[in-house]
mmCIF file of C-alpha atoms in Angstrom:
data_model
loop_
_atom_site.group_PDB
_atom_site.id
_atom_site.type_symbol
_atom_site.label_atom_id
_atom_site.label_comp_id
_atom_site.label_asym_id
_atom_site.label_seq_id
_atom_site.Cartn_x
_atom_site.Cartn_y
_atom_site.Cartn_z
ATOM 1 C CA GLU A 1 -5.955 28.122 2.246
ATOM 2 C CA ALA A 2 -8.435 24.859 2.275
ATOM 3 C CA GLY A 3 -6.169 21.409 1.620
ATOM 4 C CA VAL A 4 -7.073 18.424 -0.310
ATOM 5 C CA ALA A 5 -10.628 16.978 0.868
ATOM 6 C CA GLN A 6 -11.581 13.332 0.715
ATOM 7 C CA SER A 7 -14.476 11.567 1.398
ATOM 8 C CA PRO A 8 -15.482 9.106 3.156
ATOM 9 C CA ARG A 9 -12.697 8.576 5.629
ATOM 10 C CA TYR A 10 -13.452 4.948 6.035
ATOM 11 C CA LYS A 11 -15.275 2.441 4.463
ATOM 12 C CA ILE A 12 -16.120 -1.479 4.720
ATOM 13 C CA ILE A 13 -17.401 -3.139 2.160
ATOM 14 C CA GLU A 14 -17.602 -7.098 1.221
ATOM 15 C CA LYS A 15 -16.058 -8.350 -1.840
ATOM 16 C CA ARG A 16 -17.420 -8.181 -5.140
ATOM 17 C CA GLN A 17 -19.383 -4.804 -4.148
ATOM 18 C CA SER A 18 -18.600 -1.561 -5.658
ATOM 19 C CA VAL A 19 -17.271 1.664 -3.890
ATOM 20 C CA ALA A 20 -16.516 5.256 -4.874
ATOM 21 C CA PHE A 21 -14.216 7.571 -3.462
ATOM 22 C CA TRP A 22 -14.472 11.281 -3.976
ATOM 23 C CA CYS A 23 -11.616 14.029 -3.766
ATOM 24 C CA ASN A 24 -11.344 17.912 -3.914
ATOM 25 C CA PRO A 25 -8.073 19.291 -4.718
ATOM 26 C CA ILE A 26 -6.687 22.658 -3.599
ATOM 27 C CA SER A 27 -8.613 25.377 -5.523
ATOM 28 C CA GLY A 28 -6.708 26.107 -8.842
ATOM 29 C CA HIS A 29 -4.406 22.995 -8.807
ATOM 30 C CA ALA A 30 -4.887 21.743 -12.287
ATOM 31 C CA THR A 31 -3.023 18.520 -11.585
ATOM 32 C CA LEU A 32 -4.693 15.460 -9.385
ATOM 33 C CA TYR A 33 -3.128 12.080 -8.572
ATOM 34 C CA TRP A 34 -4.699 9.052 -7.055
ATOM 35 C CA TYR A 35 -2.298 6.807 -4.841
ATOM 36 C CA GLN A 36 -3.061 3.360 -3.227
ATOM 37 C CA GLN A 37 -1.337 2.880 -0.028
ATOM 38 C CA ILE A 38 -1.363 -1.093 1.082
ATOM 39 C CA LEU A 39 -0.488 -1.693 4.790
ATOM 40 C CA GLY A 40 3.316 -1.478 5.132
ATOM 41 C CA GLN A 41 4.178 0.183 2.020
ATOM 42 C CA GLY A 42 4.843 3.494 0.497
ATOM 43 C CA PRO A 43 1.899 4.801 -1.867
ATOM 44 C CA LYS A 44 1.636 3.517 -5.510
ATOM 45 C CA LEU A 45 0.473 6.138 -8.437
ATOM 46 C CA LEU A 46 -2.691 4.600 -9.901
ATOM 47 C CA ILE A 47 -3.687 7.448 -11.907
ATOM 48 C CA GLN A 48 -2.985 11.291 -12.538
ATOM 49 C CA PHE A 49 -5.018 14.077 -14.305
ATOM 50 C CA GLN A 50 -3.924 17.298 -15.906
ATOM 51 C CA ASN A 51 -7.320 19.205 -15.704
ATOM 52 C CA ASN A 52 -9.618 16.724 -17.170
ATOM 53 C CA GLY A 53 -7.414 14.437 -19.127
ATOM 54 C CA VAL A 54 -5.682 11.321 -18.164
ATOM 55 C CA VAL A 55 -1.765 11.750 -18.022
ATOM 56 C CA ASP A 56 -0.871 8.510 -16.583
ATOM 57 C CA ASP A 57 -2.918 5.513 -15.685
ATOM 58 C CA SER A 58 -0.582 2.548 -16.709
ATOM 59 C CA GLN A 59 -0.949 1.221 -13.201
ATOM 60 C CA LEU A 60 -4.660 1.268 -12.748
ATOM 61 C CA PRO A 61 -6.083 -2.013 -12.900
ATOM 62 C CA LYS A 62 -8.598 -1.140 -15.712
ATOM 63 C CA ASP A 63 -10.717 -4.339 -15.430
ATOM 64 C CA ARG A 64 -12.338 -3.071 -11.829
ATOM 65 C CA PHE A 65 -10.832 0.307 -11.095
ATOM 66 C CA SER A 66 -12.053 3.532 -13.060
ATOM 67 C CA ALA A 67 -11.595 7.382 -12.324
ATOM 68 C CA GLU A 68 -12.984 10.373 -13.896
ATOM 69 C CA ARG A 69 -12.669 14.288 -13.314
ATOM 70 C CA LEU A 70 -15.029 15.481 -15.587
ATOM 71 C CA LYS A 71 -14.900 19.487 -15.088
ATOM 72 C CA GLY A 72 -11.267 19.524 -14.274
ATOM 73 C CA VAL A 73 -11.895 20.122 -10.543
ATOM 74 C CA ASP A 74 -13.253 17.399 -8.107
ATOM 75 C CA SER A 75 -12.493 13.904 -8.891
ATOM 76 C CA THR A 76 -14.204 10.214 -8.216
ATOM 77 C CA LEU A 77 -12.287 6.956 -7.802
ATOM 78 C CA LYS A 78 -14.463 3.557 -8.459
ATOM 79 C CA ILE A 79 -13.789 -0.054 -7.554
ATOM 80 C CA GLN A 80 -16.112 -2.610 -9.184
ATOM 81 C CA PRO A 81 -16.373 -5.411 -8.188
ATOM 82 C CA ALA A 82 -14.125 -5.011 -5.149
ATOM 83 C CA LYS A 83 -11.254 -7.852 -4.419
ATOM 84 C CA LEU A 84 -9.765 -8.577 -0.668
ATOM 85 C CA GLU A 85 -6.483 -7.170 -2.179
ATOM 86 C CA ASP A 86 -8.078 -3.808 -2.506
ATOM 87 C CA SER A 87 -8.005 -3.150 1.222
ATOM 88 C CA ALA A 88 -5.721 -0.096 1.185
ATOM 89 C CA VAL A 89 -5.544 3.423 2.030
ATOM 90 C CA TYR A 90 -6.509 5.429 -1.115
ATOM 91 C CA LEU A 91 -4.787 9.105 -1.252
ATOM 92 C CA CYS A 92 -5.573 11.967 -3.293
ATOM 93 C CA ALA A 93 -3.070 14.686 -4.230
ATOM 94 C CA SER A 94 -2.966 17.766 -6.336
ATOM 95 C CA SER A 95 -0.392 20.325 -7.521
ATOM 96 C CA LEU A 96 -0.491 23.476 -9.399
ATOM 97 C CA GLY A 97 1.320 22.461 -12.251
ATOM 98 C CA ARG A 98 2.757 18.964 -13.954
ATOM 99 C CA GLY A 99 6.370 18.218 -13.564
ATOM 100 C CA GLY A 100 8.786 16.327 -11.216
ATOM 101 C CA GLN A 101 9.706 19.668 -9.362
ATOM 102 C CA GLU A 102 6.113 20.262 -8.343
ATOM 103 C CA THR A 103 5.160 19.608 -4.771
ATOM 104 C CA GLN A 104 2.017 17.602 -4.092
ATOM 105 C CA TYR A 105 -0.405 18.124 -1.431
ATOM 106 C CA PHE A 106 -2.005 15.034 -0.131
ATOM 107 C CA GLY A 107 -5.403 14.696 1.505
ATOM 108 C CA PRO A 108 -5.939 12.700 4.465
ATOM 109 C CA GLY A 109 -6.873 9.427 2.143
ATOM 110 C CA THR A 110 -9.960 6.943 2.435
ATOM 111 C CA ARG A 111 -9.283 3.829 4.424
ATOM 112 C CA LEU A 112 -11.030 0.799 2.603
ATOM 113 C CA LEU A 113 -11.569 -2.474 4.152
ATOM 114 C CA VAL A 114 -12.651 -5.173 1.984
ATOM 115 C CA LEU A 115 -14.017 -8.326 3.752
ATOM 116 C CA ALA B 1 13.644 3.463 -14.329
ATOM 117 C CA GLN B 2 13.773 4.962 -10.843
ATOM 118 C CA SER B 3 13.598 3.429 -7.606
ATOM 119 C CA VAL B 4 14.478 4.319 -3.835
ATOM 120 C CA THR B 5 15.606 2.176 -0.858
ATOM 121 C CA GLN B 6 15.004 3.193 2.496
ATOM 122 C CA LEU B 7 17.732 1.316 4.459
ATOM 123 C CA ASP B 8 15.926 1.102 7.832
ATOM 124 C CA SER B 9 12.287 -0.117 8.361
ATOM 125 C CA HIS B 10 12.301 1.025 12.026
ATOM 126 C CA VAL B 11 14.719 3.644 13.824
ATOM 127 C CA SER B 12 14.363 4.191 17.608
ATOM 128 C CA VAL B 13 15.855 7.275 19.220
ATOM 129 C CA SER B 14 15.694 8.781 22.583
ATOM 130 C CA GLU B 15 14.032 12.515 22.882
ATOM 131 C CA GLY B 16 16.798 15.122 22.589
ATOM 132 C CA THR B 17 19.165 12.878 20.369
ATOM 133 C CA PRO B 18 19.890 13.183 16.787
ATOM 134 C CA VAL B 19 17.824 11.465 14.200
ATOM 135 C CA LEU B 20 19.314 9.635 11.023
ATOM 136 C CA LEU B 21 17.024 8.188 8.216
ATOM 137 C CA ARG B 22 18.799 6.775 5.305
ATOM 138 C CA CYS B 23 17.615 6.562 1.622
ATOM 139 C CA ASN B 24 19.615 5.356 -1.480
ATOM 140 C CA TYR B 25 17.969 6.247 -4.856
ATOM 141 C CA SER B 26 18.718 4.742 -8.305
ATOM 142 C CA SER B 27 18.151 7.217 -11.491
ATOM 143 C CA SER B 28 19.318 7.224 -14.982
ATOM 144 C CA TYR B 29 19.253 11.042 -14.600
ATOM 145 C CA SER B 30 19.669 13.984 -12.046
ATOM 146 C CA PRO B 31 16.554 13.467 -9.995
ATOM 147 C CA SER B 32 14.211 15.385 -7.771
ATOM 148 C CA LEU B 33 14.268 13.860 -4.069
ATOM 149 C CA PHE B 34 11.563 14.628 -1.578
ATOM 150 C CA TRP B 35 10.765 13.697 2.199
ATOM 151 C CA TYR B 36 7.466 13.050 2.757
ATOM 152 C CA VAL B 37 6.134 12.610 6.654
ATOM 153 C CA GLN B 38 2.919 10.600 7.666
ATOM 154 C CA HIS B 39 1.306 10.931 10.966
ATOM 155 C CA PRO B 40 -1.191 8.198 12.270
ATOM 156 C CA ASN B 41 -4.504 8.772 10.196
ATOM 157 C CA LYS B 42 -3.048 12.090 8.845
ATOM 158 C CA GLY B 43 -2.054 12.636 5.042
ATOM 159 C CA LEU B 44 1.426 13.094 3.806
ATOM 160 C CA GLN B 45 3.206 16.236 4.486
ATOM 161 C CA LEU B 46 6.184 17.501 2.810
ATOM 162 C CA LEU B 47 9.191 17.758 4.620
ATOM 163 C CA LEU B 48 11.844 19.286 2.255
ATOM 164 C CA LYS B 49 12.853 18.758 -1.481
ATOM 165 C CA TYR B 50 15.786 18.877 -3.752
ATOM 166 C CA THR B 51 15.702 20.034 -7.289
ATOM 167 C CA SER B 52 19.092 20.468 -8.290
ATOM 168 C CA ALA B 53 19.706 23.529 -6.647
ATOM 169 C CA ALA B 54 21.757 23.454 -3.221
ATOM 170 C CA THR B 55 22.956 19.991 -2.308
ATOM 171 C CA LEU B 56 22.001 20.722 1.566
ATOM 172 C CA VAL B 57 18.104 21.084 2.025
ATOM 173 C CA LYS B 58 16.476 22.303 4.992
ATOM 174 C CA GLY B 59 12.948 21.585 5.685
ATOM 175 C CA ILE B 60 10.507 22.477 8.174
ATOM 176 C CA ASN B 61 10.717 21.381 12.076
ATOM 177 C CA GLY B 62 14.403 21.337 11.813
ATOM 178 C CA PHE B 63 14.831 18.677 9.392
ATOM 179 C CA GLU B 64 17.672 18.854 6.556
ATOM 180 C CA ALA B 65 18.819 16.401 4.004
ATOM 181 C CA GLU B 66 21.920 16.161 1.791
ATOM 182 C CA PHE B 67 21.908 15.076 -1.767
ATOM 183 C CA LYS B 68 25.168 13.072 -2.543
ATOM 184 C CA LYS B 69 25.388 11.892 -6.290
ATOM 185 C CA SER B 70 28.658 10.191 -5.761
ATOM 186 C CA GLU B 71 26.845 7.853 -3.044
ATOM 187 C CA THR B 72 23.551 8.138 -4.508
ATOM 188 C CA SER B 73 22.262 9.068 -1.056
ATOM 189 C CA PHE B 74 19.667 11.669 0.258
ATOM 190 C CA HIS B 75 19.716 11.020 3.851
ATOM 191 C CA LEU B 76 17.444 12.465 6.447
ATOM 192 C CA THR B 77 18.887 14.142 9.746
ATOM 193 C CA LYS B 78 17.510 16.338 12.720
ATOM 194 C CA PRO B 79 20.049 17.319 15.580
ATOM 195 C CA SER B 80 17.207 16.750 18.292
ATOM 196 C CA ALA B 81 14.335 14.200 18.238
ATOM 197 C CA HIS B 82 11.314 15.482 19.611
ATOM 198 C CA MET B 83 8.316 13.369 20.782
ATOM 199 C CA SER B 84 6.102 14.817 18.002
ATOM 200 C CA ASP B 85 8.792 13.729 15.434
ATOM 201 C CA ALA B 86 7.534 10.009 16.095
ATOM 202 C CA ALA B 87 6.023 8.934 12.525
ATOM 203 C CA GLU B 88 6.244 7.275 9.159
ATOM 204 C CA TYR B 89 9.011 9.018 6.826
ATOM 205 C CA PHE B 90 9.245 8.393 3.090
ATOM 206 C CA CYS B 91 11.884 9.255 0.625
ATOM 207 C CA VAL B 92 10.559 9.759 -2.872
ATOM 208 C CA VAL B 93 12.292 10.324 -5.952
ATOM 209 C CA SER B 94 10.881 11.960 -9.582
ATOM 210 C CA ASP B 95 12.118 12.805 -12.920
ATOM 211 C CA PRO B 96 12.327 16.279 -12.786
ATOM 212 C CA GLU B 97 11.563 16.528 -16.684
ATOM 213 C CA GLY B 98 8.739 13.866 -16.241
ATOM 214 C CA THR B 99 5.051 13.952 -15.651
ATOM 215 C CA GLY B 100 5.031 14.170 -11.727
ATOM 216 C CA LYS B 101 4.983 10.627 -10.732
ATOM 217 C CA LEU B 102 6.159 9.970 -7.401
ATOM 218 C CA ILE B 103 8.114 6.722 -6.902
ATOM 219 C CA PHE B 104 7.924 6.171 -2.933
ATOM 220 C CA GLY B 105 10.498 3.785 -0.815
ATOM 221 C CA GLN B 106 8.730 1.441 1.521
ATOM 222 C CA GLY B 107 8.819 3.783 4.454
ATOM 223 C CA THR B 108 10.819 4.264 7.731
ATOM 224 C CA THR B 109 9.018 4.441 11.102
ATOM 225 C CA LEU B 110 10.589 6.444 13.508
ATOM 226 C CA GLN B 111 10.003 5.706 17.509
ATOM 227 C CA VAL B 112 11.103 8.419 19.902
ATOM 228 C CA LYS B 113 11.218 7.270 23.300
ATOM 229 C CA PRO B 114 10.989 9.685 26.316
#
């Protein structure tokens, strides 16, 4: 079974530029998550989708971050404009259902460096 | 509100000796608890999870954890460390009746010396 795919794996941009990340979840998984992992910290949830609807985006900085999951499968996360403090690893995860007992499967992440 | 505290940011053991990674949680209800491992430049992998069944949970690669409600702890153990166990370990809590949002601890780096 193929895992969660993410691209690109690495990205270097200058502050105020824009960047987009892509995620393809495990086939059949209805729930998709984007996490931000700053160096030395645990991942923090940015946004959660159930199919193509948003379940939780309470910690997404909506003035600069946006995400979509148009057909309930792939998802993109965008940052515009980027700030230095956005340097982090962006992790995508998916799960079969929604709920606190579900196992989330993580992709390899996209490492972003903002200069 | 839920939270987890990993009591050690760095643990160093010798190969073949026991591993203990400590985790305390805070939750207003009986939580779901997980341990994830992250090897360098790789994604997070689930080691084990507790979801209110048996309090002693066995995971992959010989790891296990015990849920102790009275101590609000969920420590991770392994009888004998292997070099390949060197990685970052995260204790995670979730509301079993919630949306699936995971709350991660700060992580513990496990170093295994030959």
